[in-house]
Amino acid sequence: MTTAEHREVALRDGRRLAYLEIGSGEGKPIVHCHGAPSSRVEGALVFDPAVATELGVRVVVPDRPGMGRSDFQRHRRIVDWPSDVKELADALRLDDFAVLGSSGGSPYALACGAALRGRVRRVGVLGGIAPLDAPGMMAAVHGPLRAMVRLARGAPPIARGLFRLNLRAMRGGGGANDRMARMFPEPDRTLLQRADIREEFMACFEEACRRGARGAVWDLGLLGRPWGFDLAALDLPVELWHGERDRNVPVAHGRFLAGVIPGCRATYYPDDAHLSTFVNHRRELLAALAA
């Protein structure tokens, strides 16, 4: 396996967990926790298969429950995710691995670091969101995302309806996609003018809602609840990367996480935003996580 492959595993409770693999099948494994709302196809946006293969890295990107091809899990919490990751790692015979969380995937990656001691060797946080119950963190989030998190928690049917409207607008193309791109700061706006980047970006959301919006809305709502573990108790290497022009998840979130997590090594990019941090620094992220 040297490019990208979509697969599934059966979990002990009968659910199916879908995942994407990128890179070298014999390489150092990295489990990537996608953003919210997103899906395993985010791997095509964040990772370059040729670079992953060159660096000897095997990237595994699972769909969280209810998104993409993974089955929904009732009453799911953030701290339930490490159990799914452990079962996936066991099925793939991964003795130890790094975990990367991007954007709204950061709590899931950090939860794995807290729960899977001895299996997770390193955690990466890429443009990651901080706990929204921490002082000032909810207010710092971009207004539309803040509104959607609150709706996902307090009025899920309305949030699901808005997700369906967004999907319809995206599939309609044309002006809706141009308006979406204009909402982003530079350099993300320029990146989204590239057809390949724009299509991969939109595919993340569309695949998240493959079976309807229930799973994606539940996932988003969890960001507005307590994460269920202590960031200050993490005792493994944590790498953090954040663009200072990020308006979706402002750099205040990255600085908060770096200040709370013991020994966190943070890198801030003054000229990058949310999407460009993913796209422009693929090689160094993979190299650091494979170290």
PDB file of C-alpha atoms in Angstrom:
ATOM      1  CA  MET A   1       0.000   0.000   0.000  1.00  0.00           C
ATOM      2  CA  THR A   2       1.768   3.123  -1.230  1.00  0.00           C
ATOM      3  CA  THR A   3      -0.993   5.569  -2.196  1.00  0.00           C
ATOM      4  CA  ALA A   4      -4.417   5.683  -0.500  1.00  0.00           C
ATOM      5  CA  GLU A   5      -6.931   2.950   0.285  1.00  0.00           C
ATOM      6  CA  HIS A   6     -10.369   2.956   1.965  1.00  0.00           C
ATOM      7  CA  ARG A   7     -11.101   0.050   4.311  1.00  0.00           C
ATOM      8  CA  GLU A   8     -13.295  -0.985   7.268  1.00  0.00           C
ATOM      9  CA  VAL A   9     -12.940  -2.998  10.469  1.00  0.00           C
ATOM     10  CA  ALA A  10     -15.637  -4.561  12.648  1.00  0.00           C
ATOM     11  CA  LEU A  11     -15.548  -3.466  16.296  1.00  0.00           C
ATOM     12  CA  ARG A  12     -16.440  -5.696  19.254  1.00  0.00           C
ATOM     13  CA  ASP A  13     -19.830  -4.012  19.750  1.00  0.00           C
ATOM     14  CA  GLY A  14     -20.780  -4.746  16.132  1.00  0.00           C
ATOM     15  CA  ARG A  15     -20.174  -1.271  14.719  1.00  0.00           C
ATOM     16  CA  ARG A  16     -18.152  -0.769  11.563  1.00  0.00           C
ATOM     17  CA  LEU A  17     -15.280   1.702  11.613  1.00  0.00           C
ATOM     18  CA  ALA A  18     -14.130   2.974   8.213  1.00  0.00           C
ATOM     19  CA  TYR A  19     -10.657   4.361   7.610  1.00  0.00           C
ATOM     20  CA  LEU A  20      -8.322   5.630   4.920  1.00  0.00           C
ATOM     21  CA  GLU A  21      -4.670   4.585   4.679  1.00  0.00           C
ATOM     22  CA  ILE A  22      -2.018   6.758   3.058  1.00  0.00           C
ATOM     23  CA  GLY A  23       1.695   6.203   2.540  1.00  0.00           C
ATOM     24  CA  SER A  24       3.829   3.145   3.206  1.00  0.00           C
ATOM     25  CA  GLY A  25       2.186   0.008   4.562  1.00  0.00           C
ATOM     26  CA  GLU A  26       5.416  -0.836   6.397  1.00  0.00           C
ATOM     27  CA  GLY A  27       6.030   2.699   7.656  1.00  0.00           C
ATOM     28  CA  LYS A  28       5.795   4.286  11.092  1.00  0.00           C
ATOM     29  CA  PRO A  29       2.075   4.547  11.888  1.00  0.00           C
ATOM     30  CA  ILE A  30       0.241   7.810  12.536  1.00  0.00           C
ATOM     31  CA  VAL A  31      -3.483   7.839  13.356  1.00  0.00           C
ATOM     32  CA  HIS A  32      -5.069  11.096  12.222  1.00  0.00           C
ATOM     33  CA  CYS A  33      -8.195  12.438  13.963  1.00  0.00           C
ATOM     34  CA  HIS A  34     -10.042  14.536  11.395  1.00  0.00           C
ATOM     35  CA  GLY A  35     -11.696  17.895  12.047  1.00  0.00           C
ATOM     36  CA  ALA A  36     -15.354  18.652  12.720  1.00  0.00           C
ATOM     37  CA  PRO A  37     -17.407  18.299  10.647  1.00  0.00           C
ATOM     38  CA  SER A  38     -15.161  16.174   8.473  1.00  0.00           C
ATOM     39  CA  SER A  39     -14.297  12.573   7.636  1.00  0.00           C
ATOM     40  CA  ARG A  40     -11.529  10.202   6.625  1.00  0.00           C
ATOM     41  CA  VAL A  41     -11.219  11.859   3.189  1.00  0.00           C
ATOM     42  CA  GLU A  42      -9.569  14.773   4.996  1.00  0.00           C
ATOM     43  CA  GLY A  43      -6.461  12.646   4.648  1.00  0.00           C
ATOM     44  CA  ALA A  44      -6.286  13.593   0.965  1.00  0.00           C
ATOM     45  CA  LEU A  45      -6.261  17.271   1.950  1.00  0.00           C
ATOM     46  CA  VAL A  46      -3.739  17.110   4.790  1.00  0.00           C
ATOM     47  CA  PHE A  47      -1.322  14.430   3.544  1.00  0.00           C
ATOM     48  CA  ASP A  48       0.604  13.928   0.331  1.00  0.00           C
ATOM     49  CA  PRO A  49       0.892  10.166  -0.346  1.00  0.00           C
ATOM     50  CA  ALA A  50       4.232  10.600  -2.104  1.00  0.00           C
ATOM     51  CA  VAL A  51       5.705  12.501   0.855  1.00  0.00           C
ATOM     52  CA  ALA A  52       4.309   9.971   3.332  1.00  0.00           C
ATOM     53  CA  THR A  53       5.847   7.120   1.362  1.00  0.00           C
ATOM     54  CA  GLU A  54       9.176   8.930   1.016  1.00  0.00           C
ATOM     55  CA  LEU A  55       9.324   9.544   4.784  1.00  0.00           C
ATOM     56  CA  GLY A  56       8.378   5.946   5.559  1.00  0.00           C
ATOM     57  CA  VAL A  57       5.081   6.874   7.227  1.00  0.00           C
ATOM     58  CA  ARG A  58       1.787   4.976   7.322  1.00  0.00           C
ATOM     59  CA  VAL A  59      -1.129   7.361   7.970  1.00  0.00           C
ATOM     60  CA  VAL A  60      -4.453   5.886   9.127  1.00  0.00           C
ATOM     61  CA  VAL A  61      -7.470   8.246   9.064  1.00  0.00           C
ATOM     62  CA  PRO A  62     -10.637   6.746  10.614  1.00  0.00           C
ATOM     63  CA  ASP A  63     -14.154   8.149  10.279  1.00  0.00           C
ATOM     64  CA  ARG A  64     -15.508   8.907  13.730  1.00  0.00           C
ATOM     65  CA  PRO A  65     -18.856   7.245  14.546  1.00  0.00           C
ATOM     66  CA  GLY A  66     -21.766   8.459  12.457  1.00  0.00           C
ATOM     67  CA  MET A  67     -19.587  10.120   9.824  1.00  0.00           C
ATOM     68  CA  GLY A  68     -18.489   8.803   6.467  1.00  0.00           C
ATOM     69  CA  ARG A  69     -18.882   5.033   6.436  1.00  0.00           C
ATOM     70  CA  SER A  70     -18.571   4.513  10.221  1.00  0.00           C
ATOM     71  CA  ASP A  71     -21.664   3.469  12.165  1.00  0.00           C
ATOM     72  CA  PHE A  72     -23.305   5.870  14.604  1.00  0.00           C
ATOM     73  CA  GLN A  73     -22.641   5.356  18.331  1.00  0.00           C
ATOM     74  CA  ARG A  74     -25.385   6.452  20.713  1.00  0.00           C
ATOM     75  CA  HIS A  75     -24.428   8.649  23.674  1.00  0.00           C
ATOM     76  CA  ARG A  76     -20.847   8.903  22.441  1.00  0.00           C
ATOM     77  CA  ARG A  77     -18.366  11.062  24.375  1.00  0.00           C
ATOM     78  CA  ILE A  78     -14.914  12.310  23.422  1.00  0.00           C
ATOM     79  CA  VAL A  79     -13.337   9.909  25.938  1.00  0.00           C
ATOM     80  CA  ASP A  80     -14.967   6.942  24.158  1.00  0.00           C
ATOM     81  CA  TRP A  81     -12.862   7.513  21.046  1.00  0.00           C
ATOM     82  CA  PRO A  82      -9.575   5.998  22.356  1.00  0.00           C
ATOM     83  CA  SER A  83     -11.316   2.628  22.702  1.00  0.00           C
ATOM     84  CA  ASP A  84     -12.187   2.667  18.987  1.00  0.00           C
ATOM     85  CA  VAL A  85      -8.641   3.705  18.102  1.00  0.00           C
ATOM     86  CA  LYS A  86      -7.209   0.885  20.235  1.00  0.00           C
ATOM     87  CA  GLU A  87      -9.408  -1.684  18.471  1.00  0.00           C
ATOM     88  CA  LEU A  88      -8.374  -0.293  15.095  1.00  0.00           C
ATOM     89  CA  ALA A  89      -4.695  -0.374  16.087  1.00  0.00           C
ATOM     90  CA  ASP A  90      -5.061  -3.956  17.317  1.00  0.00           C
ATOM     91  CA  ALA A  91      -6.715  -4.981  14.041  1.00  0.00           C
ATOM     92  CA  LEU A  92      -3.881  -3.363  12.065  1.00  0.00           C
ATOM     93  CA  ARG A  93      -1.232  -4.813  14.427  1.00  0.00           C
ATOM     94  CA  LEU A  94       0.139  -1.415  15.377  1.00  0.00           C
ATOM     95  CA  ASP A  95       2.162  -1.866  18.555  1.00  0.00           C
ATOM     96  CA  ASP A  96       2.686   1.859  19.024  1.00  0.00           C
ATOM     97  CA  PHE A  97       1.788   4.908  16.975  1.00  0.00           C
ATOM     98  CA  ALA A  98       1.595   8.683  16.900  1.00  0.00           C
ATOM     99  CA  VAL A  99      -1.750  10.491  16.889  1.00  0.00           C
ATOM    100  CA  LEU A 100      -2.487  13.750  15.089  1.00  0.00           C
ATOM    101  CA  GLY A 101      -5.616  15.840  15.594  1.00  0.00           C
ATOM    102  CA  SER A 102      -6.537  18.694  13.275  1.00  0.00           C
ATOM    103  CA  SER A 103      -8.946  21.502  14.202  1.00  0.00           C
ATOM    104  CA  GLY A 104     -11.942  19.890  15.940  1.00  0.00           C
ATOM    105  CA  GLY A 105     -10.053  16.591  16.012  1.00  0.00           C
ATOM    106  CA  SER A 106      -7.594  17.884  18.603  1.00  0.00           C
ATOM    107  CA  PRO A 107      -9.581  16.721  21.677  1.00  0.00           C
ATOM    108  CA  TYR A 108      -9.787  13.222  20.202  1.00  0.00           C
ATOM    109  CA  ALA A 109      -6.035  13.026  19.598  1.00  0.00           C
ATOM    110  CA  LEU A 110      -5.278  14.356  23.077  1.00  0.00           C
ATOM    111  CA  ALA A 111      -7.787  11.915  24.604  1.00  0.00           C
ATOM    112  CA  CYS A 112      -5.851   9.087  22.945  1.00  0.00           C
ATOM    113  CA  GLY A 113      -2.642  10.420  24.473  1.00  0.00           C
ATOM    114  CA  ALA A 114      -4.287  10.450  27.910  1.00  0.00           C
ATOM    115  CA  ALA A 115      -5.971   7.028  27.680  1.00  0.00           C
ATOM    116  CA  LEU A 116      -3.570   4.898  25.631  1.00  0.00           C
ATOM    117  CA  ARG A 117      -0.354   5.185  27.605  1.00  0.00           C
ATOM    118  CA  GLY A 118       2.232   2.784  26.252  1.00  0.00           C
ATOM    119  CA  ARG A 119       0.614   2.688  22.795  1.00  0.00           C
ATOM    120  CA  VAL A 120       0.667   6.364  21.772  1.00  0.00           C
ATOM    121  CA  ARG A 121       4.248   7.580  21.465  1.00  0.00           C
ATOM    122  CA  ARG A 122       3.529  11.203  20.475  1.00  0.00           C
ATOM    123  CA  VAL A 123       0.561  13.530  19.892  1.00  0.00           C
ATOM    124  CA  GLY A 124       0.322  16.275  17.284  1.00  0.00           C
ATOM    125  CA  VAL A 125      -2.191  19.135  17.372  1.00  0.00           C
ATOM    126  CA  LEU A 126      -2.715  20.961  14.075  1.00  0.00           C
ATOM    127  CA  GLY A 127      -4.770  24.164  14.221  1.00  0.00           C
ATOM    128  CA  GLY A 128      -6.440  22.574  17.224  1.00  0.00           C
ATOM    129  CA  ILE A 129      -9.430  23.786  19.190  1.00  0.00           C
ATOM    130  CA  ALA A 130      -9.104  24.214  22.957  1.00  0.00           C
ATOM    131  CA  PRO A 131     -11.774  23.264  25.530  1.00  0.00           C
ATOM    132  CA  LEU A 132     -14.648  25.671  24.942  1.00  0.00           C
ATOM    133  CA  ASP A 133     -15.483  25.772  28.659  1.00  0.00           C
ATOM    134  CA  ALA A 134     -12.058  27.306  29.349  1.00  0.00           C
ATOM    135  CA  PRO A 135     -12.074  31.086  29.993  1.00  0.00           C
ATOM    136  CA  GLY A 136     -12.362  33.064  26.757  1.00  0.00           C
ATOM    137  CA  MET A 137     -12.157  30.102  24.402  1.00  0.00           C
ATOM    138  CA  MET A 138     -15.786  30.038  23.235  1.00  0.00           C
ATOM    139  CA  ALA A 139     -15.706  33.799  22.613  1.00  0.00           C
ATOM    140  CA  ALA A 140     -12.509  33.426  20.564  1.00  0.00           C
ATOM    141  CA  VAL A 141     -14.051  30.971  18.087  1.00  0.00           C
ATOM    142  CA  HIS A 142     -15.209  32.335  14.720  1.00  0.00           C
ATOM    143  CA  GLY A 143     -18.854  33.442  15.013  1.00  0.00           C
ATOM    144  CA  PRO A 144     -20.452  30.944  12.571  1.00  0.00           C
ATOM    145  CA  LEU A 145     -18.631  28.004  14.180  1.00  0.00           C
ATOM    146  CA  ARG A 146     -19.596  29.229  17.657  1.00  0.00           C
ATOM    147  CA  ALA A 147     -23.241  29.411  16.599  1.00  0.00           C
ATOM    148  CA  MET A 148     -23.161  25.908  15.083  1.00  0.00           C
ATOM    149  CA  VAL A 149     -21.593  24.383  18.208  1.00  0.00           C
ATOM    150  CA  ARG A 150     -24.328  25.937  20.347  1.00  0.00           C
ATOM    151  CA  LEU A 151     -27.054  24.738  17.992  1.00  0.00           C
ATOM    152  CA  ALA A 152     -25.548  21.252  17.844  1.00  0.00           C
ATOM    153  CA  ARG A 153     -25.715  21.098  21.634  1.00  0.00           C
ATOM    154  CA  GLY A 154     -29.008  22.811  22.268  1.00  0.00           C
ATOM    155  CA  ALA A 155     -31.066  22.374  19.101  1.00  0.00           C
ATOM    156  CA  PRO A 156     -29.739  19.419  17.080  1.00  0.00           C
ATOM    157  CA  PRO A 157     -32.692  19.309  14.623  1.00  0.00           C
ATOM    158  CA  ILE A 158     -32.015  22.907  13.599  1.00  0.00           C
ATOM    159  CA  ALA A 159     -28.298  22.174  13.226  1.00  0.00           C
ATOM    160  CA  ARG A 160     -29.052  19.143  11.061  1.00  0.00           C
ATOM    161  CA  GLY A 161     -31.322  21.265   8.876  1.00  0.00           C
ATOM    162  CA  LEU A 162     -28.567  23.850   8.419  1.00  0.00           C
ATOM    163  CA  PHE A 163     -26.100  21.133   7.503  1.00  0.00           C
ATOM    164  CA  ARG A 164     -28.489  19.893   4.819  1.00  0.00           C
ATOM    165  CA  LEU A 165     -28.874  23.431   3.459  1.00  0.00           C
ATOM    166  CA  ASN A 166     -25.088  23.836   3.335  1.00  0.00           C
ATOM    167  CA  LEU A 167     -24.746  20.559   1.463  1.00  0.00           C
ATOM    168  CA  ARG A 168     -27.359  21.635  -1.078  1.00  0.00           C
ATOM    169  CA  ALA A 169     -25.595  24.966  -1.611  1.00  0.00           C
ATOM    170  CA  MET A 170     -22.188  23.298  -2.033  1.00  0.00           C
ATOM    171  CA  ARG A 171     -23.538  20.799  -4.547  1.00  0.00           C
ATOM    172  CA  GLY A 172     -25.079  23.654  -6.475  1.00  0.00           C
ATOM    173  CA  GLY A 173     -21.600  25.077  -7.045  1.00  0.00           C
ATOM    174  CA  GLY A 174     -21.065  28.476  -8.609  1.00  0.00           C
ATOM    175  CA  GLY A 175     -21.669  31.472  -6.397  1.00  0.00           C
ATOM    176  CA  ALA A 176     -22.112  29.518  -3.160  1.00  0.00           C
ATOM    177  CA  ASN A 177     -18.587  28.137  -3.341  1.00  0.00           C
ATOM    178  CA  ASP A 178     -17.169  31.550  -4.182  1.00  0.00           C
ATOM    179  CA  ARG A 179     -18.955  33.071  -1.197  1.00  0.00           C
ATOM    180  CA  MET A 180     -17.567  30.337   1.037  1.00  0.00           C
ATOM    181  CA  ALA A 181     -14.021  31.066  -0.136  1.00  0.00           C
ATOM    182  CA  ARG A 182     -14.448  34.792   0.554  1.00  0.00           C
ATOM    183  CA  MET A 183     -15.260  34.043   4.196  1.00  0.00           C
ATOM    184  CA  PHE A 184     -11.729  32.747   4.731  1.00  0.00           C
ATOM    185  CA  PRO A 185      -8.721  34.980   5.401  1.00  0.00           C
ATOM    186  CA  GLU A 186      -5.642  34.902   3.228  1.00  0.00           C
ATOM    187  CA  PRO A 187      -3.834  32.719   2.385  1.00  0.00           C
ATOM    188  CA  ASP A 188      -6.736  30.260   2.727  1.00  0.00           C
ATOM    189  CA  ARG A 189      -8.832  32.293   0.287  1.00  0.00           C
ATOM    190  CA  THR A 190      -6.230  31.880  -2.444  1.00  0.00           C
ATOM    191  CA  LEU A 191      -5.836  28.161  -1.733  1.00  0.00           C
ATOM    192  CA  LEU A 192      -9.586  27.641  -2.098  1.00  0.00           C
ATOM    193  CA  GLN A 193      -9.419  29.110  -5.590  1.00  0.00           C
ATOM    194  CA  ARG A 194      -7.488  26.003  -6.600  1.00  0.00           C
ATOM    195  CA  ALA A 195      -9.950  23.415  -7.892  1.00  0.00           C
ATOM    196  CA  ASP A 196      -8.135  20.475  -6.284  1.00  0.00           C
ATOM    197  CA  ILE A 197      -7.982  22.061  -2.817  1.00  0.00           C
ATOM    198  CA  ARG A 198     -11.569  23.333  -2.987  1.00  0.00           C
ATOM    199  CA  GLU A 199     -12.914  19.930  -4.052  1.00  0.00           C
ATOM    200  CA  GLU A 200     -10.973  18.078  -1.339  1.00  0.00           C
ATOM    201  CA  PHE A 201     -12.094  20.602   1.275  1.00  0.00           C
ATOM    202  CA  MET A 202     -15.769  20.274   0.331  1.00  0.00           C
ATOM    203  CA  ALA A 203     -15.487  16.486   0.099  1.00  0.00           C
ATOM    204  CA  CYS A 204     -14.587  16.357   3.821  1.00  0.00           C
ATOM    205  CA  PHE A 205     -17.967  17.840   4.776  1.00  0.00           C
ATOM    206  CA  GLU A 206     -19.953  15.986   2.152  1.00  0.00           C
ATOM    207  CA  GLU A 207     -18.539  12.629   3.236  1.00  0.00           C
ATOM    208  CA  ALA A 208     -19.151  13.511   6.900  1.00  0.00           C
ATOM    209  CA  CYS A 209     -22.857  13.663   5.997  1.00  0.00           C
ATOM    210  CA  ARG A 210     -22.897  10.550   3.811  1.00  0.00           C
ATOM    211  CA  ARG A 211     -25.543   8.946   6.071  1.00  0.00           C
ATOM    212  CA  GLY A 212     -27.222  12.197   7.031  1.00  0.00           C
ATOM    213  CA  ALA A 213     -26.155  14.930   9.402  1.00  0.00           C
ATOM    214  CA  ARG A 214     -26.853  13.170  12.721  1.00  0.00           C
ATOM    215  CA  GLY A 215     -23.293  11.968  13.323  1.00  0.00           C
ATOM    216  CA  ALA A 216     -21.632  15.199  12.237  1.00  0.00           C
ATOM    217  CA  VAL A 217     -23.956  17.320  14.406  1.00  0.00           C
ATOM    218  CA  TRP A 218     -23.386  15.078  17.431  1.00  0.00           C
ATOM    219  CA  ASP A 219     -19.623  15.325  16.874  1.00  0.00           C
ATOM    220  CA  LEU A 220     -19.761  19.119  16.674  1.00  0.00           C
ATOM    221  CA  GLY A 221     -21.883  19.337  19.804  1.00  0.00           C
ATOM    222  CA  LEU A 222     -19.292  17.401  21.790  1.00  0.00           C
ATOM    223  CA  LEU A 223     -16.863  20.282  21.303  1.00  0.00           C
ATOM    224  CA  GLY A 224     -19.136  22.399  23.488  1.00  0.00           C
ATOM    225  CA  ARG A 225     -19.107  19.888  26.350  1.00  0.00           C
ATOM    226  CA  PRO A 226     -16.341  19.063  28.879  1.00  0.00           C
ATOM    227  CA  TRP A 227     -13.769  16.802  27.275  1.00  0.00           C
ATOM    228  CA  GLY A 228     -13.611  14.421  30.244  1.00  0.00           C
ATOM    229  CA  PHE A 229      -9.862  14.245  30.877  1.00  0.00           C
ATOM    230  CA  ASP A 230      -7.114  16.444  32.320  1.00  0.00           C
ATOM    231  CA  LEU A 231      -4.823  18.123  29.779  1.00  0.00           C
ATOM    232  CA  ALA A 232      -2.340  18.953  32.541  1.00  0.00           C
ATOM    233  CA  ALA A 233      -1.878  15.233  33.253  1.00  0.00           C
ATOM    234  CA  LEU A 234      -0.559  14.382  29.773  1.00  0.00           C
ATOM    235  CA  ASP A 235       2.898  12.855  30.145  1.00  0.00           C
ATOM    236  CA  LEU A 236       4.063  12.234  26.572  1.00  0.00           C
ATOM    237  CA  PRO A 237       5.560  14.445  23.845  1.00  0.00           C
ATOM    238  CA  VAL A 238       3.021  16.830  22.320  1.00  0.00           C
ATOM    239  CA  GLU A 239       3.753  18.868  19.186  1.00  0.00           C
ATOM    240  CA  LEU A 240       1.506  21.796  18.272  1.00  0.00           C
ATOM    241  CA  TRP A 241       1.294  23.799  15.026  1.00  0.00           C
ATOM    242  CA  HIS A 242      -0.984  26.812  14.538  1.00  0.00           C
ATOM    243  CA  GLY A 243      -1.324  29.588  11.967  1.00  0.00           C
ATOM    244  CA  GLU A 244      -1.460  33.068  13.501  1.00  0.00           C
ATOM    245  CA  ARG A 245      -3.872  34.255  10.784  1.00  0.00           C
ATOM    246  CA  ASP A 246      -6.323  31.464  11.579  1.00  0.00           C
ATOM    247  CA  ARG A 247      -9.781  32.982  12.011  1.00  0.00           C
ATOM    248  CA  ASN A 248     -11.735  29.727  12.234  1.00  0.00           C
ATOM    249  CA  VAL A 249      -9.824  28.465  15.284  1.00  0.00           C
ATOM    250  CA  PRO A 250      -7.833  31.530  16.407  1.00  0.00           C
ATOM    251  CA  VAL A 251      -4.276  31.171  17.615  1.00  0.00           C
ATOM    252  CA  ALA A 252      -5.482  31.931  21.158  1.00  0.00           C
ATOM    253  CA  HIS A 253      -6.640  28.293  21.218  1.00  0.00           C
ATOM    254  CA  GLY A 254      -3.204  27.012  20.309  1.00  0.00           C
ATOM    255  CA  ARG A 255      -1.547  29.219  22.904  1.00  0.00           C
ATOM    256  CA  PHE A 256      -3.987  28.013  25.557  1.00  0.00           C
ATOM    257  CA  LEU A 257      -3.247  24.361  24.806  1.00  0.00           C
ATOM    258  CA  ALA A 258       0.504  24.994  24.739  1.00  0.00           C
ATOM    259  CA  GLY A 259       0.277  26.684  28.129  1.00  0.00           C
ATOM    260  CA  VAL A 260      -1.705  23.894  29.793  1.00  0.00           C
ATOM    261  CA  ILE A 261      -0.086  20.756  28.341  1.00  0.00           C
ATOM    262  CA  PRO A 262       3.209  19.946  30.101  1.00  0.00           C
ATOM    263  CA  GLY A 263       6.216  20.038  27.785  1.00  0.00           C
ATOM    264  CA  CYS A 264       4.162  20.948  24.709  1.00  0.00           C
ATOM    265  CA  ARG A 265       6.409  22.117  21.871  1.00  0.00           C
ATOM    266  CA  ALA A 266       4.531  24.762  19.888  1.00  0.00           C
ATOM    267  CA  THR A 267       5.252  26.224  16.446  1.00  0.00           C
ATOM    268  CA  TYR A 268       3.316  29.259  15.231  1.00  0.00           C
ATOM    269  CA  TYR A 269       3.249  30.391  11.611  1.00  0.00           C
ATOM    270  CA  PRO A 270       2.727  34.165  11.298  1.00  0.00           C
ATOM    271  CA  ASP A 271       1.738  34.020   7.613  1.00  0.00           C
ATOM    272  CA  ASP A 272      -0.584  31.000   7.707  1.00  0.00           C
ATOM    273  CA  ALA A 273      -4.280  30.588   8.533  1.00  0.00           C
ATOM    274  CA  HIS A 274      -6.374  27.456   9.138  1.00  0.00           C
ATOM    275  CA  LEU A 275      -6.193  25.596   5.849  1.00  0.00           C
ATOM    276  CA  SER A 276      -2.789  26.835   4.718  1.00  0.00           C
ATOM    277  CA  THR A 277      -1.105  25.463   7.842  1.00  0.00           C
ATOM    278  CA  PHE A 278      -2.285  22.010   6.785  1.00  0.00           C
ATOM    279  CA  VAL A 279      -1.285  22.393   3.147  1.00  0.00           C
ATOM    280  CA  ASN A 280       2.016  24.289   3.429  1.00  0.00           C
ATOM    281  CA  HIS A 281       3.690  22.254   6.178  1.00  0.00           C
ATOM    282  CA  ARG A 282       2.815  18.651   5.350  1.00  0.00           C
ATOM    283  CA  ARG A 283       6.383  17.414   5.249  1.00  0.00           C
ATOM    284  CA  GLU A 284       7.540  18.877   8.553  1.00  0.00           C
ATOM    285  CA  LEU A 285       4.412  17.667  10.355  1.00  0.00           C
ATOM    286  CA  LEU A 286       4.921  14.089   9.194  1.00  0.00           C
ATOM    287  CA  ALA A 287       8.648  14.187   9.883  1.00  0.00           C
ATOM    288  CA  ALA A 288       8.083  15.414  13.437  1.00  0.00           C
ATOM    289  CA  LEU A 289       5.433  12.794  14.188  1.00  0.00           C
ATOM    290  CA  ALA A 290       7.585  10.001  12.752  1.00  0.00           C
ATOM    291  CA  ALA A 291      10.608  11.034  14.829  1.00  0.00           C
TER     292      ALA A 291
END
